[in-house]
Short mmCIF file of C-alpha atoms in Angstrom, two decimals:
data_model
loop_
_atom_site.label_atom_id
_atom_site.label_comp_id
_atom_site.label_asym_id
_atom_site.label_seq_id
_atom_site.Cartn_x
_atom_site.Cartn_y
_atom_site.Cartn_z
CA UNK R 1 3.15 -6.78 -2.51
CA UNK R 2 4.33 -9.95 -4.19
CA UNK R 3 3.09 -11.06 -7.59
CA UNK R 4 1.42 -14.09 -5.98
CA UNK R 5 -0.53 -11.92 -3.54
CA UNK R 6 -1.58 -9.57 -6.33
CA UNK R 7 -2.91 -12.49 -8.36
CA UNK R 8 -4.82 -13.82 -5.36
CA UNK R 9 -6.44 -10.43 -4.89
CA UNK R 10 -7.34 -10.19 -8.56
CA UNK R 11 -8.91 -13.69 -8.45
CA UNK R 12 -10.89 -12.78 -5.34
CA UNK R 13 -12.10 -9.60 -7.00
CA UNK R 14 -13.33 -11.51 -10.03
CA UNK R 15 -15.17 -14.01 -7.86
CA UNK R 16 -16.82 -11.29 -5.81
CA UNK R 17 -17.78 -9.39 -8.93
CA UNK R 18 -19.45 -12.50 -10.35
CA UNK R 19 -21.26 -13.17 -7.07
CA UNK R 20 -22.64 -9.64 -6.98
CA UNK R 21 -23.91 -10.00 -10.54
CA UNK R 22 -25.65 -13.28 -9.65
CA UNK R 23 -27.28 -11.77 -6.58
CA UNK R 24 -28.56 -8.82 -8.60
CA UNK R 25 -29.82 -11.06 -11.38
CA UNK R 26 -31.62 -13.50 -9.08
CA UNK R 27 -32.94 -10.82 -6.75
CA UNK R 28 -31.93 -12.74 -3.64
CA UNK R 29 -29.84 -11.84 -0.62
CA UNK R 30 -29.97 -8.19 -1.58
CA UNK R 31 -29.02 -7.27 1.97
CA UNK R 32 -25.56 -8.70 1.32
CA UNK R 33 -24.83 -6.34 -1.54
CA UNK R 34 -23.49 -3.38 0.51
CA UNK R 35 -21.09 -5.64 2.42
CA UNK R 36 -19.91 -7.38 -0.73
CA UNK R 37 -19.38 -4.08 -2.53
CA UNK R 38 -17.37 -2.79 0.43
CA UNK R 39 -15.11 -5.84 0.29
CA UNK R 40 -14.74 -5.36 -3.46
CA UNK R 41 -13.67 -1.76 -2.95
CA UNK R 42 -11.13 -2.83 -0.34
CA UNK R 43 -9.72 -5.49 -2.65
CA UNK R 44 -9.44 -2.96 -5.47
CA UNK R 45 -7.48 -0.65 -3.18
CA UNK R 46 -5.19 -3.46 -2.01
CA UNK R 47 -4.47 -4.49 -5.59
CA UNK R 48 -3.54 -0.92 -6.58
CA UNK R 49 -1.50 0.18 -3.57
CA UNK R 50 1.80 -0.74 -1.98
CA UNK R 51 1.06 -2.62 1.23
CA UNK R 52 3.81 -0.87 3.25
CA UNK R 53 3.50 2.79 2.27
CA UNK R 54 -0.05 3.11 0.88
CA UNK R 55 1.42 4.70 -2.24
CA UNK R 56 0.35 3.33 -5.60
CA UNK R 57 2.24 0.17 -6.47
CA UNK R 58 4.52 0.08 -9.50
CA UNK R 59 1.91 -1.39 -11.83
CA UNK R 60 -0.68 1.23 -10.91
CA UNK R 61 1.81 4.09 -11.16
CA UNK R 62 2.89 2.90 -14.60
CA UNK R 63 -0.77 2.81 -15.61
CA UNK R 64 -1.21 6.42 -14.49
CA UNK R 65 1.94 7.39 -16.39
CA UNK R 66 0.65 5.69 -19.54
CA UNK R 67 -2.68 7.50 -19.17
CA UNK R 68 -0.93 10.85 -18.78
CA UNK R 69 1.22 10.18 -21.84
CA UNK R 70 -1.91 9.40 -23.87
CA UNK R 71 -3.58 12.59 -22.63
CA UNK R 72 -0.48 14.62 -23.42
CA UNK R 73 -0.38 13.23 -26.96
CA UNK R 74 -3.97 14.40 -27.43
CA UNK R 75 -3.64 17.83 -25.84
CA UNK R 76 0.02 18.71 -26.33
CA UNK R 77 0.37 19.52 -22.61
CA UNK R 78 3.74 18.99 -20.96
CA UNK R 79 3.96 17.08 -17.69
CA UNK R 80 6.73 16.13 -15.28
CA UNK R 81 7.81 12.79 -13.90
CA UNK R 82 9.80 12.88 -10.64
CA UNK R 83 11.71 10.07 -8.98
CA UNK R 84 12.81 10.29 -5.35
CA UNK R 85 14.96 8.06 -3.17
CA UNK R 86 15.62 8.40 0.55
CA UNK R 87 19.25 9.27 1.21
CA UNK R 88 21.24 6.66 3.09
CA UNK R 89 18.35 4.27 3.68
CA UNK R 90 20.82 1.37 3.79
CA UNK R 91 22.72 3.11 6.60
CA UNK R 92 19.47 3.83 8.43
CA UNK R 93 18.65 0.13 8.20
CA UNK R 94 22.07 -0.89 9.53
CA UNK R 95 22.16 1.66 12.36
CA UNK R 96 18.54 1.70 13.50
CA UNK R 97 17.02 -1.54 12.26
CA UNK R 98 14.30 -2.63 9.88
CA UNK R 99 11.41 -1.21 11.89
CA UNK R 100 12.81 2.34 11.74
CA UNK R 101 13.65 2.02 8.04
CA UNK R 102 10.09 0.92 7.32
CA UNK R 103 8.70 3.83 9.33
CA UNK R 104 10.89 6.25 7.37
CA UNK R 105 9.45 4.95 4.10
CA UNK R 106 5.93 5.16 5.50
CA UNK R 107 6.35 8.69 6.83
CA UNK R 108 7.88 10.08 3.65
CA UNK R 109 5.03 8.52 1.69
CA UNK R 110 2.48 9.98 4.10
CA UNK R 111 3.93 13.48 3.76
CA UNK R 112 3.96 13.22 -0.03
CA UNK R 113 0.38 11.95 -0.20
CA UNK R 114 -0.71 14.78 2.13
CA UNK R 115 0.89 17.70 0.31
CA UNK R 116 0.81 16.73 -3.38
CA UNK R 117 -2.09 17.85 -5.55
CA UNK R 118 -5.05 15.54 -5.98
CA UNK R 119 -4.28 15.27 -9.70
CA UNK R 120 -0.71 14.08 -8.99
CA UNK R 121 -0.02 10.34 -8.80
CA UNK R 122 2.46 9.09 -6.19
CA UNK R 123 3.73 5.53 -6.28
CA UNK R 124 6.45 3.23 -5.00
CA UNK R 125 8.38 1.82 -7.95
CA UNK R 126 11.29 0.11 -6.13
CA UNK R 127 12.40 -0.71 -2.60
CA UNK R 128 13.75 2.80 -2.01
CA UNK R 129 12.27 4.72 -4.93
CA UNK R 130 9.03 6.58 -5.40
CA UNK R 131 7.78 8.28 -8.55
CA UNK R 132 5.39 11.18 -9.01
CA UNK R 133 3.40 11.94 -12.15
CA UNK R 134 2.67 15.68 -12.22
CA UNK R 135 0.15 16.57 -14.96
CA UNK R 136 0.37 19.90 -16.80
CA UNK R 137 3.56 20.78 -14.92
CA UNK R 138 6.80 22.20 -16.30
CA UNK R 139 10.16 21.62 -14.61
CA UNK R 140 10.13 24.98 -12.81
CA UNK R 141 6.82 24.24 -11.10
CA UNK R 142 7.85 20.68 -10.28
CA UNK R 143 11.07 21.96 -8.67
CA UNK R 144 8.95 24.15 -6.39
CA UNK R 145 6.71 21.20 -5.48
CA UNK R 146 9.75 19.05 -4.65
CA UNK R 147 11.24 21.88 -2.59
CA UNK R 148 8.04 22.05 -0.54
CA UNK R 149 8.12 18.31 0.00
CA UNK R 150 11.79 18.44 1.01
CA UNK R 151 10.99 21.11 3.59
CA UNK R 152 8.05 19.12 4.91
CA UNK R 153 10.19 15.99 5.31
CA UNK R 154 12.94 18.01 6.97
CA UNK R 155 10.48 19.34 9.55
CA UNK R 156 9.33 15.89 10.66
CA UNK R 157 10.40 14.95 14.20
CA UNK R 158 12.65 12.09 13.13
CA UNK R 159 14.29 12.04 16.56
CA UNK R 160 11.10 10.46 17.87
CA UNK R 161 11.89 7.40 15.76
CA UNK R 162 15.59 7.16 16.58
CA UNK R 163 18.08 9.49 18.32
CA UNK R 164 20.11 11.49 15.83
CA UNK R 165 18.02 10.38 12.86
CA UNK R 166 17.74 12.84 9.98
CA UNK R 167 15.99 12.11 6.69
CA UNK R 168 16.32 13.70 3.26
CA UNK R 169 15.79 12.50 -0.28
CA UNK R 170 17.37 12.93 -3.70
CA UNK R 171 15.30 13.69 -6.78
CA UNK R 172 15.40 13.15 -10.51
CA UNK R 173 13.12 15.14 -12.80
CA UNK R 174 12.19 14.94 -16.46
CA UNK R 175 9.40 16.04 -18.77
CA UNK R 176 7.65 14.05 -21.47
CA UNK R 177 8.92 13.96 -25.04
CA UNK R 178 7.56 13.05 -28.45
CA UNK R 179 7.14 9.27 -28.80
CA UNK R 180 7.87 8.66 -25.12
CA UNK R 181 6.63 5.51 -23.44
CA UNK R 182 6.12 4.92 -19.73
CA UNK R 183 9.24 2.76 -19.63
CA UNK R 184 11.39 5.30 -21.51
CA UNK R 185 10.30 8.09 -19.16
CA UNK R 186 10.97 5.96 -16.09
CA UNK R 187 14.40 5.04 -17.42
CA UNK R 188 15.25 8.70 -18.14
CA UNK R 189 14.11 9.95 -14.75
CA UNK R 190 16.03 7.08 -13.18
CA UNK R 191 19.20 8.34 -14.86
CA UNK R 192 18.51 11.81 -13.46
CA UNK R 193 18.07 10.30 -10.00
CA UNK R 194 21.40 8.46 -10.26
CA UNK R 195 23.08 11.78 -11.14
CA UNK R 196 21.41 13.52 -8.19
CA UNK R 197 22.51 10.83 -5.74
CA UNK R 198 26.05 11.08 -7.10
CA UNK R 199 26.10 14.77 -6.16
CA UNK R 200 25.42 13.98 -2.52
CA UNK R 201 22.32 13.91 -0.29
CA UNK R 202 19.28 16.11 -0.81
CA UNK R 203 20.14 16.99 -4.42
CA UNK R 204 18.02 17.42 -7.55
CA UNK R 205 19.02 16.58 -11.11
CA UNK R 206 17.02 17.20 -14.27
CA UNK R 207 17.03 15.72 -17.75
CA UNK R 208 15.18 17.67 -20.40
CA UNK R 209 14.45 15.40 -23.36
CA UNK R 210 15.71 16.64 -26.73
CA UNK R 211 13.29 18.30 -29.10
CA UNK R 212 12.34 16.24 -32.16
CA UNK R 213 14.48 16.81 -35.23
CA UNK R 214 13.18 19.49 -37.55
CA UNK R 215 11.98 18.10 -40.87
CA UNK R 216 11.58 20.88 -43.47
CA UNK R 217 9.58 18.52 -45.69
CA UNK R 218 6.96 18.01 -43.00
CA UNK R 219 5.34 21.34 -43.87
CA UNK R 220 5.13 20.59 -47.58
#
């Protein structure tokens, strides 16, 4: 969704919110409240999600990543950030057209949203890139989750979209580190994804952040 559309939705949400407060305060037109609250909920969802794939949009995903970093700083729990990109999407677009390419993005997103845990956050962060925040998850467990998603995507009847069509995705993985920010994690997992794509289709690459330097004076 474009920045302009997002701003329009945010403005509409603010106006609706103010209208609901006025109705409650004045005690009039109370029968309109359920309908107005439904519209408000829909606008909230539109502002948070990618219009094509129904995944979280980049801004919302980054917000979830920031929240998980803050929680990790408090608890000391490790979590994983994954980045996935559909292999050869440009070729799919050239060979089968925009409609098929869009359906591929939508179907991969649907499969991810169906099989990932409810505590995981799945978002679209670029035209052909999705990211997954996996709380309290080490690399070994995240590899297993990605393997399950790969198998699920492989089992989709892609031939129904276009003859000969096969879909796979490459994956970058990383865990959080001391003093990480959302942007630094996204950059690091992006580097892992670039490495994975360089190895060929359907590959996984990991970057484990370095441990903080040991300071013997810290204990004194």
